[in-house]
Coordinates of C-alpha atoms in Angstrom, one line a residue:
Chain A
X1 CA 79.3 84.4 86.7
X2 CA 78.2 87.7 88.0
X3 CA 81.0 89.3 90.4
X4 CA 79.9 89.2 93.6
X5 CA 78.0 92.5 95.0
X6 CA 78.3 93.3 98.7
X7 CA 75.7 95.7 100.2
X8 CA 76.8 99.4 100.4
X9 CA 77.0 99.1 104.4
X10 CA 79.4 95.8 104.5
X11 CA 81.3 97.9 101.8
X12 CA 81.8 100.8 103.5
X13 CA 82.5 98.2 106.7
X14 CA 85.3 96.6 104.8
X15 CA 86.6 99.8 103.3
X16 CA 87.0 101.8 106.8
X17 CA 88.6 97.8 108.4
X18 CA 91.2 97.9 105.2
X19 CA 92.4 101.5 105.7
X20 CA 92.6 101.2 109.8
X21 CA 94.6 97.9 109.3
X22 CA 96.4 100.5 106.8
X23 CA 97.1 102.7 109.1
X24 CA 98.1 101.2 112.0
X25 CA 100.7 99.2 110.0
X26 CA 102.5 102.4 108.6
X27 CA 102.4 104.1 111.9
X28 CA 104.0 100.4 113.0
X29 CA 106.5 100.9 110.1
X30 CA 107.6 104.4 110.9
X31 CA 107.6 103.8 114.5
X32 CA 109.8 100.8 114.3
X33 CA 112.5 103.1 112.2
X34 CA 112.3 101.2 108.7
X35 CA 112.2 104.9 107.5
X36 CA 114.5 107.3 107.3
X37 CA 114.0 111.3 108.2
X38 CA 114.3 112.0 104.7
X39 CA 111.9 109.3 103.6
X40 CA 109.4 109.7 106.0
X41 CA 109.4 113.3 104.7
X42 CA 109.1 112.1 101.2
X43 CA 106.3 110.0 102.5
X44 CA 104.6 112.8 103.5
X45 CA 105.0 114.7 100.5
X46 CA 103.5 111.8 98.4
X47 CA 100.1 112.4 101.3
X48 CA 100.4 116.1 100.2
X49 CA 100.6 115.8 96.2
X50 CA 97.9 112.9 96.6
X51 CA 95.4 115.8 98.6
X52 CA 96.4 117.9 95.7
X53 CA 95.7 116.0 92.5
X54 CA 92.6 114.3 94.0
X55 CA 91.4 118.2 94.6
X56 CA 92.4 119.8 91.3
X57 CA 90.9 116.5 89.3
X58 CA 87.3 117.9 91.4
X59 CA 87.8 121.3 89.3
X60 CA 89.4 119.6 85.8
X61 CA 87.9 115.8 86.2
X62 CA 84.7 116.7 87.0
X63 CA 83.8 119.6 86.5
X64 CA 85.7 119.7 83.2
X65 CA 87.0 123.0 83.2
X66 CA 90.9 124.0 83.4
X67 CA 92.4 126.2 86.9
X68 CA 95.7 126.9 86.4
X69 CA 96.1 128.0 89.7
X70 CA 95.6 125.3 92.3
X71 CA 99.5 126.1 94.0
X72 CA 97.9 129.1 94.3
X73 CA 95.1 127.9 96.5
X74 CA 97.9 125.6 98.2
X75 CA 100.0 129.0 99.2
X76 CA 96.9 130.6 100.4
X77 CA 96.1 127.6 102.8
X78 CA 100.0 127.1 103.6
X79 CA 100.3 130.2 104.9
X80 CA 96.6 130.8 107.0
X81 CA 97.5 127.8 108.3
X82 CA 101.0 128.4 109.4
X83 CA 100.4 132.0 110.7
X84 CA 97.5 130.6 113.4
X85 CA 100.0 127.5 113.6
X86 CA 102.3 130.1 115.1
X87 CA 99.9 132.2 116.8
X88 CA 98.7 129.7 119.6
X89 CA 99.4 127.3 121.9
X90 CA 100.9 124.2 120.8
X91 CA 99.0 120.8 121.0
X92 CA 97.4 118.8 118.7
X93 CA 94.1 121.0 119.3
X94 CA 95.4 124.1 117.8
X95 CA 97.4 121.6 114.7
X96 CA 93.6 120.5 113.5
X97 CA 92.1 124.1 114.1
X98 CA 95.5 125.5 111.5
X99 CA 94.2 122.4 109.1
X100 CA 90.7 123.8 108.8
X101 CA 91.9 127.1 108.6
X102 CA 94.2 126.8 106.2
X103 CA 91.3 125.1 104.1
X104 CA 89.0 127.5 104.8
X105 CA 91.0 130.9 104.0
X106 CA 91.5 128.8 100.5
X107 CA 87.8 128.3 99.6
X108 CA 86.9 131.5 100.7
X109 CA 89.4 132.7 98.0
X110 CA 87.6 129.6 96.1
X111 CA 84.5 131.4 95.7
X112 CA 85.7 134.8 95.3
X113 CA 87.2 134.1 92.4
X114 CA 84.7 130.8 91.1
X115 CA 81.8 133.1 91.0
X116 CA 82.2 135.8 88.4
X117 CA 85.0 133.3 86.8
X118 CA 82.2 130.6 86.6
X119 CA 79.4 132.6 85.3
X120 CA 80.9 133.0 81.9
X121 CA 81.5 129.7 79.7
X122 CA 84.9 129.0 78.0
X123 CA 88.5 129.4 79.0
X124 CA 87.8 132.4 81.0
X125 CA 88.2 130.7 84.4
X126 CA 91.8 129.2 83.1
X127 CA 93.4 132.7 82.3
X128 CA 91.9 134.0 85.9
X129 CA 93.8 131.5 87.8
X130 CA 97.0 131.6 86.2
X131 CA 96.6 135.3 87.3
X132 CA 95.8 135.0 90.7
X133 CA 98.3 132.5 91.0
X134 CA 100.7 134.7 90.1
X135 CA 98.8 137.5 92.4
X136 CA 99.0 135.4 95.2
X137 CA 102.2 134.8 94.8
X138 CA 103.7 138.4 94.7
X139 CA 101.1 139.2 97.4
X140 CA 102.7 137.7 99.5
X141 CA 106.4 138.8 98.9
X142 CA 105.1 142.3 99.3
X143 CA 102.9 142.0 103.1
X144 CA 106.3 140.9 104.8
X145 CA 104.6 142.0 107.4
X146 CA 103.2 138.8 108.2
X147 CA 104.4 136.4 105.9
X148 CA 108.2 136.8 106.1
X149 CA 107.8 137.9 102.4
X150 CA 110.5 137.0 99.7
X151 CA 112.9 134.8 102.3
X152 CA 109.9 133.0 103.5
X153 CA 108.2 132.3 106.7
X154 CA 110.1 130.5 109.7
X155 CA 109.5 128.8 112.0
X156 CA 106.7 126.9 112.1
X157 CA 105.9 123.9 114.3
X158 CA 106.1 120.8 112.6
X159 CA 102.6 119.7 113.5
X160 CA 102.8 116.7 109.8
X161 CA 103.4 113.9 110.7
X162 CA 102.2 110.6 109.6
X163 CA 98.8 109.9 111.0
X164 CA 98.0 113.5 110.5
X165 CA 99.1 113.7 106.6
X166 CA 97.0 110.1 106.3
X167 CA 93.8 111.0 108.3
X168 CA 94.0 113.9 105.7
X169 CA 94.0 112.2 102.5
X170 CA 91.3 109.5 103.8
X171 CA 89.4 112.4 104.6
X172 CA 89.8 113.7 101.1
X173 CA 89.5 110.7 99.6
X174 CA 86.3 110.0 101.5
X175 CA 84.1 113.2 101.0
X176 CA 85.0 113.6 97.8
X177 CA 84.2 109.9 96.7
X178 CA 80.9 110.5 98.9
X179 CA 79.8 114.3 97.3
X180 CA 80.5 112.6 93.9
X181 CA 78.1 110.2 94.6
X182 CA 75.2 112.0 94.8
X183 CA 72.7 114.3 93.5
X184 CA 75.5 116.8 94.1
X185 CA 78.2 114.8 92.5
X186 CA 76.0 114.0 88.7
X187 CA 75.0 117.2 88.6
X188 CA 78.5 118.5 88.4
X189 CA 79.3 115.8 86.5
X190 CA 76.5 116.9 83.8
X191 CA 78.0 120.0 83.4
X192 CA 81.0 118.9 81.6
X193 CA 79.1 115.9 79.9
X194 CA 76.5 118.6 78.7
X195 CA 76.4 121.9 79.6
X196 CA 73.2 123.3 78.1
X197 CA 71.3 119.7 78.7
X198 CA 72.4 120.2 82.3
X199 CA 70.9 123.3 82.3
X200 CA 68.0 122.5 80.4
X201 CA 67.9 119.9 82.6
X202 CA 67.2 121.8 85.7
X203 CA 70.4 121.6 87.5
X204 CA 72.0 125.5 88.7
X205 CA 75.3 125.0 86.7
X206 CA 76.9 128.3 88.4
X207 CA 76.1 126.8 91.6
X208 CA 77.9 123.1 91.2
X209 CA 80.3 124.9 88.9
X210 CA 81.1 127.5 91.7
X211 CA 80.8 124.5 94.2
X212 CA 82.8 121.9 92.5
X213 CA 85.4 124.7 92.6
X214 CA 85.4 126.2 96.3
X215 CA 85.6 122.3 97.6
X216 CA 88.7 121.9 95.4
X217 CA 90.4 125.3 96.8
X218 CA 89.3 124.0 100.1
X219 CA 90.9 120.4 100.0
X220 CA 94.0 122.1 98.1
X221 CA 94.2 124.9 101.2
X222 CA 94.6 121.8 103.8
X223 CA 97.2 120.6 101.7
X224 CA 99.6 123.5 101.4
X225 CA 98.9 123.3 105.5
X226 CA 100.6 120.4 105.7
X227 CA 102.7 120.9 103.5
X228 CA 104.1 124.0 105.5
X229 CA 104.3 121.5 108.7
X230 CA 106.3 119.6 106.7
X231 CA 108.3 121.6 105.6
X232 CA 108.9 123.6 108.9
X233 CA 109.5 126.5 106.3
X234 CA 107.9 128.6 103.3
X235 CA 109.0 130.7 100.7
X236 CA 106.2 132.7 98.0
X237 CA 109.1 130.7 95.1
X238 CA 107.7 127.4 95.8
X239 CA 103.9 128.3 95.0
X240 CA 105.1 129.1 91.4
X241 CA 103.2 128.6 88.1
X242 CA 105.3 125.2 87.8
X243 CA 103.8 123.7 91.0
X244 CA 100.8 124.4 89.6
X245 CA 101.0 122.6 86.0
X246 CA 103.3 119.9 88.3
X247 CA 99.9 119.3 90.1
X248 CA 97.8 119.4 87.0
X249 CA 100.8 116.7 84.9
X250 CA 99.7 114.4 88.2
X251 CA 95.4 114.6 87.2
X252 CA 96.2 114.5 83.7
X253 CA 98.5 111.6 84.0
X254 CA 96.5 109.9 86.1
X255 CA 93.0 109.9 84.4
X256 CA 91.0 113.3 84.7
X257 CA 87.7 112.1 86.2
X258 CA 89.2 109.1 88.1
X259 CA 90.2 109.5 91.8
X260 CA 92.9 106.3 91.7
X261 CA 93.8 107.9 88.5
X262 CA 95.3 110.6 90.7
X263 CA 96.7 109.1 94.0
X264 CA 98.9 106.9 91.7
X265 CA 100.3 109.3 89.7
X266 CA 100.6 111.8 92.4
X267 CA 102.6 108.9 94.9
X268 CA 104.1 108.3 91.7
X269 CA 105.6 112.0 90.2
X270 CA 106.0 113.0 94.5
X271 CA 108.3 110.1 94.7
X272 CA 110.4 109.8 92.0
X273 CA 112.2 112.7 91.0
X274 CA 112.9 113.1 94.1
X275 CA 114.8 109.3 93.6
X276 CA 116.5 110.2 90.2
X277 CA 117.9 113.7 92.0
X278 CA 118.8 112.2 94.7
X279 CA 120.7 109.4 91.8
X280 CA 121.0 111.0 89.0
X281 CA 122.9 114.3 88.6
X282 CA 121.0 116.8 87.1
X283 CA 117.9 115.9 86.8
X284 CA 116.1 118.3 88.1
X285 CA 117.0 120.4 85.1
X286 CA 115.6 117.8 82.3
X287 CA 112.4 117.6 84.7
X288 CA 109.7 119.3 83.1
X289 CA 111.1 118.1 79.3
X290 CA 110.1 114.3 80.6
X291 CA 107.0 115.5 82.0
X292 CA 106.1 116.9 78.9
X293 CA 107.4 114.0 76.7
X294 CA 105.4 111.7 79.0
X295 CA 102.4 113.5 78.6
X296 CA 102.0 113.7 74.7
X297 CA 102.9 110.0 75.1
X298 CA 100.3 110.0 77.4
X299 CA 98.1 111.6 74.4
X300 CA 99.3 109.8 71.7
X301 CA 98.4 106.5 73.4
X302 CA 95.9 106.7 76.2
X303 CA 94.1 110.2 75.7
X304 CA 92.1 109.2 79.0
X305 CA 94.7 109.3 81.3
X306 CA 96.6 106.0 82.6
X307 CA 93.1 105.0 84.4
X308 CA 91.0 107.0 82.2
X309 CA 87.4 107.0 84.2
X310 CA 88.1 104.3 86.2
X311 CA 87.4 104.4 90.0
X312 CA 88.5 102.1 92.3
X313 CA 87.6 101.4 96.1
X314 CA 89.1 98.6 98.5
X315 CA 85.8 96.5 98.8
X316 CA 86.4 95.7 95.1
X317 CA 89.5 93.5 96.2
X318 CA 87.0 91.7 98.5
X319 CA 85.0 91.3 95.9
X320 CA 87.0 89.7 93.0
X321 CA 88.6 87.5 96.2
X322 CA 85.1 86.4 96.8
X323 CA 84.6 86.1 92.8
X324 CA 87.6 84.4 92.6
X325 CA 86.8 81.9 95.6
X326 CA 83.2 80.9 95.1
X327 CA 84.0 80.5 91.0
X328 CA 86.8 77.7 91.5
X329 CA 85.4 74.7 90.3
X330 CA 83.1 77.1 88.0
X331 CA 84.0 79.5 84.8
X332 CA 86.4 81.6 86.1
X333 CA 85.6 84.8 86.1
X334 CA 88.5 86.2 83.6
X335 CA 88.6 90.3 85.2
X336 CA 91.5 91.0 87.3
X337 CA 91.2 93.2 90.2
Chain B
X1 CA 50.9 114.0 51.3
X2 CA 47.6 113.9 51.3
X3 CA 47.0 112.5 54.6
X4 CA 44.4 111.6 56.9
X5 CA 44.3 112.5 60.1
X6 CA 44.9 109.1 62.6
X7 CA 41.0 108.2 63.3
X8 CA 42.7 106.8 67.4
X9 CA 43.6 110.4 68.3
X10 CA 40.3 111.9 69.7
X11 CA 38.8 115.4 68.4
X12 CA 40.4 118.4 69.8
X13 CA 37.6 119.4 70.2
X14 CA 35.9 117.4 72.6
X15 CA 38.9 117.4 74.9
X16 CA 39.1 119.8 77.3
X17 CA 42.3 121.5 77.0
X18 CA 42.1 123.7 80.0
X19 CA 41.5 127.0 80.4
X20 CA 44.6 128.1 80.6
X21 CA 47.3 127.9 77.4
X22 CA 49.9 125.8 78.2
X23 CA 52.3 127.6 76.5
X24 CA 50.8 131.7 75.1
X25 CA 53.4 133.3 73.1
X26 CA 52.9 136.6 72.1
X27 CA 54.3 139.0 69.2
X28 CA 57.6 137.2 69.9
X29 CA 60.4 137.7 67.4
X30 CA 64.5 137.7 68.5
X31 CA 67.1 139.7 66.3
X32 CA 70.7 138.1 65.9
X33 CA 72.7 141.7 64.9
X34 CA 70.6 143.0 62.0
X35 CA 69.6 139.9 61.1
X36 CA 65.5 138.8 62.6
X37 CA 65.3 135.8 63.0
X38 CA 62.1 135.0 64.6
X39 CA 58.9 137.9 63.9
X40 CA 55.9 138.5 65.0
X41 CA 55.6 134.6 66.5
X42 CA 52.4 134.1 67.9
X43 CA 51.5 130.7 69.0
X44 CA 49.1 129.1 71.7
X45 CA 49.4 125.2 72.8
X46 CA 46.9 124.0 75.2
X47 CA 47.1 121.1 78.0
X48 CA 47.7 118.0 76.9
X49 CA 47.8 119.3 73.1
X50 CA 50.0 117.8 70.7
X51 CA 51.1 120.5 68.2
X52 CA 53.5 120.4 65.5
X53 CA 56.0 122.7 64.2
X54 CA 57.4 122.6 60.5
X55 CA 58.9 124.8 58.1
X56 CA 62.2 124.9 55.4
X57 CA 65.8 124.5 57.1
X58 CA 66.9 128.1 58.6
X59 CA 62.7 128.9 59.1
X60 CA 63.7 129.7 62.6
X61 CA 61.8 126.3 64.6
X62 CA 64.5 125.6 66.4
X63 CA 65.4 129.1 67.2
X64 CA 61.7 129.3 68.1
X65 CA 62.7 126.5 70.5
X66 CA 65.5 127.9 71.8
X67 CA 63.2 131.2 72.9
X68 CA 60.8 129.0 74.3
X69 CA 63.5 127.5 76.6
X70 CA 65.3 131.2 77.3
X71 CA 68.3 129.7 75.9
X72 CA 68.2 133.1 73.4
X73 CA 66.1 136.7 75.2
X74 CA 63.4 137.1 72.9
X75 CA 64.3 140.9 71.1
X76 CA 60.8 141.3 71.6
X77 CA 57.4 140.2 72.5
X78 CA 55.9 137.7 75.5
X79 CA 56.0 134.3 76.6
X80 CA 53.6 132.9 79.2
X81 CA 53.5 129.7 80.7
X82 CA 51.1 127.8 82.1
X83 CA 49.5 131.5 82.8
X84 CA 52.7 133.6 84.4
X85 CA 55.1 135.6 82.8
X86 CA 58.3 134.5 81.2
X87 CA 60.4 137.6 81.3
X88 CA 62.8 136.8 84.5
X89 CA 63.2 133.3 83.8
X90 CA 66.2 131.7 82.6
X91 CA 67.0 128.1 81.3
X92 CA 67.2 126.6 85.0
X93 CA 63.7 128.9 85.8
X94 CA 61.8 127.8 82.3
X95 CA 63.0 123.9 83.3
X96 CA 61.0 124.1 87.1
X97 CA 58.5 126.3 85.6
X98 CA 57.8 123.1 83.6
X99 CA 59.3 122.8 80.6
X100 CA 61.6 119.9 78.9
X101 CA 62.7 119.8 75.8
X102 CA 65.3 117.0 73.5
X103 CA 67.6 118.2 71.1
X104 CA 68.4 118.1 67.1
X105 CA 71.8 117.3 67.4
X106 CA 71.4 115.0 70.3
X107 CA 72.8 116.5 74.0
X108 CA 72.9 113.2 75.9
X109 CA 75.5 113.2 79.6
X110 CA 77.9 110.4 76.8
X111 CA 79.9 109.1 80.0
X112 CA 76.9 108.9 82.2
X113 CA 74.9 105.7 82.6
X114 CA 71.5 105.9 81.0
X115 CA 70.1 105.9 84.4
X116 CA 72.3 108.6 86.3
X117 CA 71.5 110.7 82.1
X118 CA 67.9 110.0 84.3
X119 CA 69.1 110.6 87.6
X120 CA 69.9 113.9 86.3
X121 CA 67.1 114.6 84.6
X122 CA 65.5 114.0 88.5
X123 CA 67.7 116.1 90.4
X124 CA 65.4 118.6 90.8
X125 CA 63.0 116.2 92.9
X126 CA 65.4 114.9 95.4
X127 CA 65.8 117.6 98.4
X128 CA 68.6 115.8 100.5
X129 CA 71.8 118.5 101.4
X130 CA 75.7 118.0 100.7
X131 CA 75.9 117.2 104.3
X132 CA 73.7 114.6 104.7
X133 CA 75.6 113.4 101.1
X134 CA 78.8 113.2 102.6
X135 CA 77.9 111.7 105.8
X136 CA 75.3 109.3 104.0
X137 CA 72.1 110.3 106.5
X138 CA 69.3 108.0 106.0
X139 CA 68.0 110.9 104.1
X140 CA 70.4 110.3 101.6
X141 CA 69.7 106.7 101.3
X142 CA 65.8 106.6 101.2
X143 CA 65.7 109.5 98.8
X144 CA 68.6 107.5 96.9
X145 CA 66.5 104.1 96.2
X146 CA 62.8 105.8 95.2
X147 CA 64.3 108.5 92.6
X148 CA 66.4 104.9 91.4
X149 CA 63.2 103.3 91.3
X150 CA 61.4 105.9 89.5
X151 CA 64.0 106.3 86.7
X152 CA 63.9 102.3 85.8
X153 CA 59.7 103.3 85.9
X154 CA 60.4 106.2 83.6
X155 CA 62.8 104.3 81.4
X156 CA 60.6 101.5 81.4
X157 CA 58.2 102.9 79.1
X158 CA 60.9 103.2 76.4
X159 CA 61.2 99.2 77.6
X160 CA 65.2 100.1 78.8
X161 CA 65.2 99.7 82.0
X162 CA 67.6 97.1 81.4
X163 CA 70.1 99.0 79.9
X164 CA 70.2 101.3 83.0
X165 CA 73.9 100.3 82.9
X166 CA 75.2 100.9 79.8
X167 CA 77.0 103.8 78.8
X168 CA 74.6 106.4 77.3
X169 CA 77.3 107.3 74.8
X170 CA 77.3 103.7 73.3
X171 CA 73.6 103.4 73.0
X172 CA 72.4 102.9 69.4
X173 CA 70.6 106.7 67.6
X174 CA 67.7 105.7 67.8
X175 CA 67.8 104.6 71.7
X176 CA 70.3 108.1 72.1
X177 CA 67.1 109.9 71.0
X178 CA 64.4 107.9 73.5
X179 CA 66.6 107.8 76.4
X180 CA 66.8 112.2 75.6
X181 CA 62.9 112.3 75.9
X182 CA 62.8 110.0 78.9
X183 CA 65.3 112.3 80.3
X184 CA 63.5 115.1 79.4
X185 CA 60.0 113.5 81.4
X186 CA 62.3 113.2 84.2
X187 CA 61.9 116.7 84.9
X188 CA 58.1 116.1 85.1
X189 CA 57.4 119.0 82.9
X190 CA 54.2 120.2 82.2
X191 CA 55.3 120.6 78.4
X192 CA 57.6 118.9 76.7
X193 CA 59.7 119.6 73.2
X194 CA 60.8 117.6 70.5
X195 CA 63.7 118.9 68.4
X196 CA 63.7 116.3 65.1
X197 CA 62.6 113.9 67.6
X198 CA 62.6 110.9 64.1
X199 CA 65.7 112.2 62.6
X200 CA 67.7 109.6 61.7
X201 CA 65.3 106.4 62.7
X202 CA 64.0 104.2 60.3
X203 CA 60.3 103.6 59.2
X204 CA 59.4 101.4 61.8
X205 CA 61.7 102.9 64.5
X206 CA 58.5 106.0 63.4
X207 CA 55.7 104.5 63.6
X208 CA 57.0 103.5 67.5
X209 CA 58.1 107.2 68.3
X210 CA 54.2 108.1 67.5
X211 CA 52.7 105.7 68.9
X212 CA 54.7 106.6 72.3
X213 CA 54.1 110.6 71.9
X214 CA 50.4 109.8 72.3
X215 CA 51.4 107.5 75.4
X216 CA 53.6 109.7 76.5
X217 CA 50.6 112.2 76.3
X218 CA 48.4 110.3 77.8
X219 CA 49.9 109.3 80.6
X220 CA 51.5 112.3 81.9
X221 CA 49.1 113.9 80.8
X222 CA 51.1 117.1 79.4
X223 CA 51.8 118.5 76.1
X224 CA 53.7 118.1 73.2
X225 CA 54.9 121.1 70.5
X226 CA 57.8 118.6 68.4
X227 CA 59.1 120.0 65.0
X228 CA 59.8 117.3 63.0
X229 CA 60.4 117.3 58.8
X230 CA 58.9 113.3 58.3
X231 CA 55.2 115.1 57.6
X232 CA 53.9 111.2 58.4
X233 CA 54.6 111.9 61.7
X234 CA 53.8 115.4 62.1
X235 CA 50.1 114.9 59.9
X236 CA 49.4 111.4 62.3
X237 CA 50.1 112.8 65.4
X238 CA 49.8 116.9 66.0
X239 CA 46.8 118.3 66.3
X240 CA 47.5 121.4 65.2
X241 CA 50.1 122.7 63.5
X242 CA 52.8 125.7 62.8
X243 CA 54.4 126.4 59.4
X244 CA 57.1 128.9 59.4
X245 CA 59.3 130.6 56.7
X246 CA 61.4 133.2 57.1
X247 CA 61.1 133.6 60.8
X248 CA 57.3 134.3 60.4
X249 CA 54.7 132.2 61.3
X250 CA 52.6 132.2 58.3
X251 CA 49.9 129.3 58.5
X252 CA 48.6 127.6 61.4
X253 CA 45.8 125.1 61.7
X254 CA 44.9 121.1 61.6
X255 CA 46.5 118.6 59.5
X256 CA 44.3 118.8 57.1
X257 CA 44.3 122.8 56.7
X258 CA 47.9 122.8 56.3
X259 CA 47.8 120.8 53.7
X260 CA 45.8 123.0 51.6
X261 CA 46.7 125.8 52.9
X262 CA 48.7 127.6 48.9
X263 CA 51.3 129.9 51.1
X264 CA 52.6 126.6 52.7
X265 CA 52.2 125.1 49.7
X266 CA 54.4 127.9 48.0
X267 CA 57.0 127.6 51.0
X268 CA 58.1 124.2 50.2
X269 CA 57.6 123.7 46.3
X270 CA 57.8 127.0 45.1
X271 CA 55.3 129.2 43.3
X272 CA 53.3 128.1 39.8
X273 CA 55.0 128.9 37.0
X274 CA 58.7 129.1 38.4
X275 CA 61.3 126.5 37.3

């Protein structure tokens, strides 16, 4: 029995409906007061880290490069967005403007770094982005007139709420998905697979590398702005090298090149430490050790990450259910959704 | 090694090979540091001509392919592609100008499907922009559907259309080589460079490949330049053969002429009297 396949417009419609239902359910739960303030903040942080992991996955999983300065782009977005928010009068329009501004500023930085770094073959990008992350942090400390310096930027309007973060997460995932399932996305994948062969197929490799890297930076900037809008106060020390590594661990653990992998591992690795921190004393001191052990175990037992390159769509669930129903009496399809 | 030229092929002189050669190299040469890998390389390949390049290991055959596709930039000499100078071209521009190749050590996009491999080859045949893709505008659907059909058509040359959903890396060796040829053809070349297309194939697969090389030439009206160690293939498919030794072209001519050339015999078998 062949799996039931739906036409693309139908799939899109189903996905849209399911996502809208999720949004309604989420905001209903929140307004009913099921979650406390701390838990709501955690949910928002999960959203922020999902955007960060999914966007890093574009550069790491799809393009096959190793940027080590994702927190740098997050910082650029956070500061750019927060400064604009503080300058603009309060309102939902300003909230959106700040997010877009944060994304675009980070994308500009991505472009500036990406163009020279990605013209070269090899691991230069890792080194350059590593330096970039540190430079940004130090620049923020020293530009205290604009950024508030080492103590941090305070009194940022708390625009981030569940609906806004949710919509940003969904838009990020949808845009990246549409992007990857096009000729542009295939070009990016072909560069990861074999750069020389991609060039000999006429794919402009430098152009697509810069495009993927800039897109990655753009969404990291958006995540940064949302982060600022959730915390209300941001300090440069939060955007250090370890933050970049945290995000990288999420991508590697979930499976490089798998969006659902990034989403799941970002959610787990954000919620779990926050939960353990409150229940287990001194957990934070051992967090990096646990991460390293986890990574070593994954590399030994499942080097492609938990989800490999497997990707997933909500309408897929419906298709599987459809198969189960129509296959009643016939041979059961063994595949699990 | 005495093989006759395949009588099925039209004789070279009777075919119109076009006024401008597809590829013309003049005194092409490249040095790696102090080592001269290729020197004084002259060759012309006419339109719809099937040419072969043979020579012992390390003679510089693949280096020449890399020069033709602009992976390496020549130290000396010039190269013309369909009449235009390739001096300022890079690999991408050379491909767009009509040169496509396969690789000696297969370079497929292993984690992508067979169909996606061909679709990457058709990348420049699509023209929708990024916003059209992200918003899924009608132009995206139209072009994707059309290109997909074209890709399946191309795969059907080698009867591979049913494999379109398989991962390229999971294919058997011979199919991987065939897929590489399809991917190269997808870029709509005027000349196809095949780097040891029969390597690792058994005699019946090689026989199939020989027919297919001729079929490709006839259906797409393109020239083919191939590197091969399988003399049976070279002598039966190629209309002209160049022999390379120590980076220099030591002989050029029809397969028959090459077989009788004393320099070629010396390069392959050694000098008479040597032990």
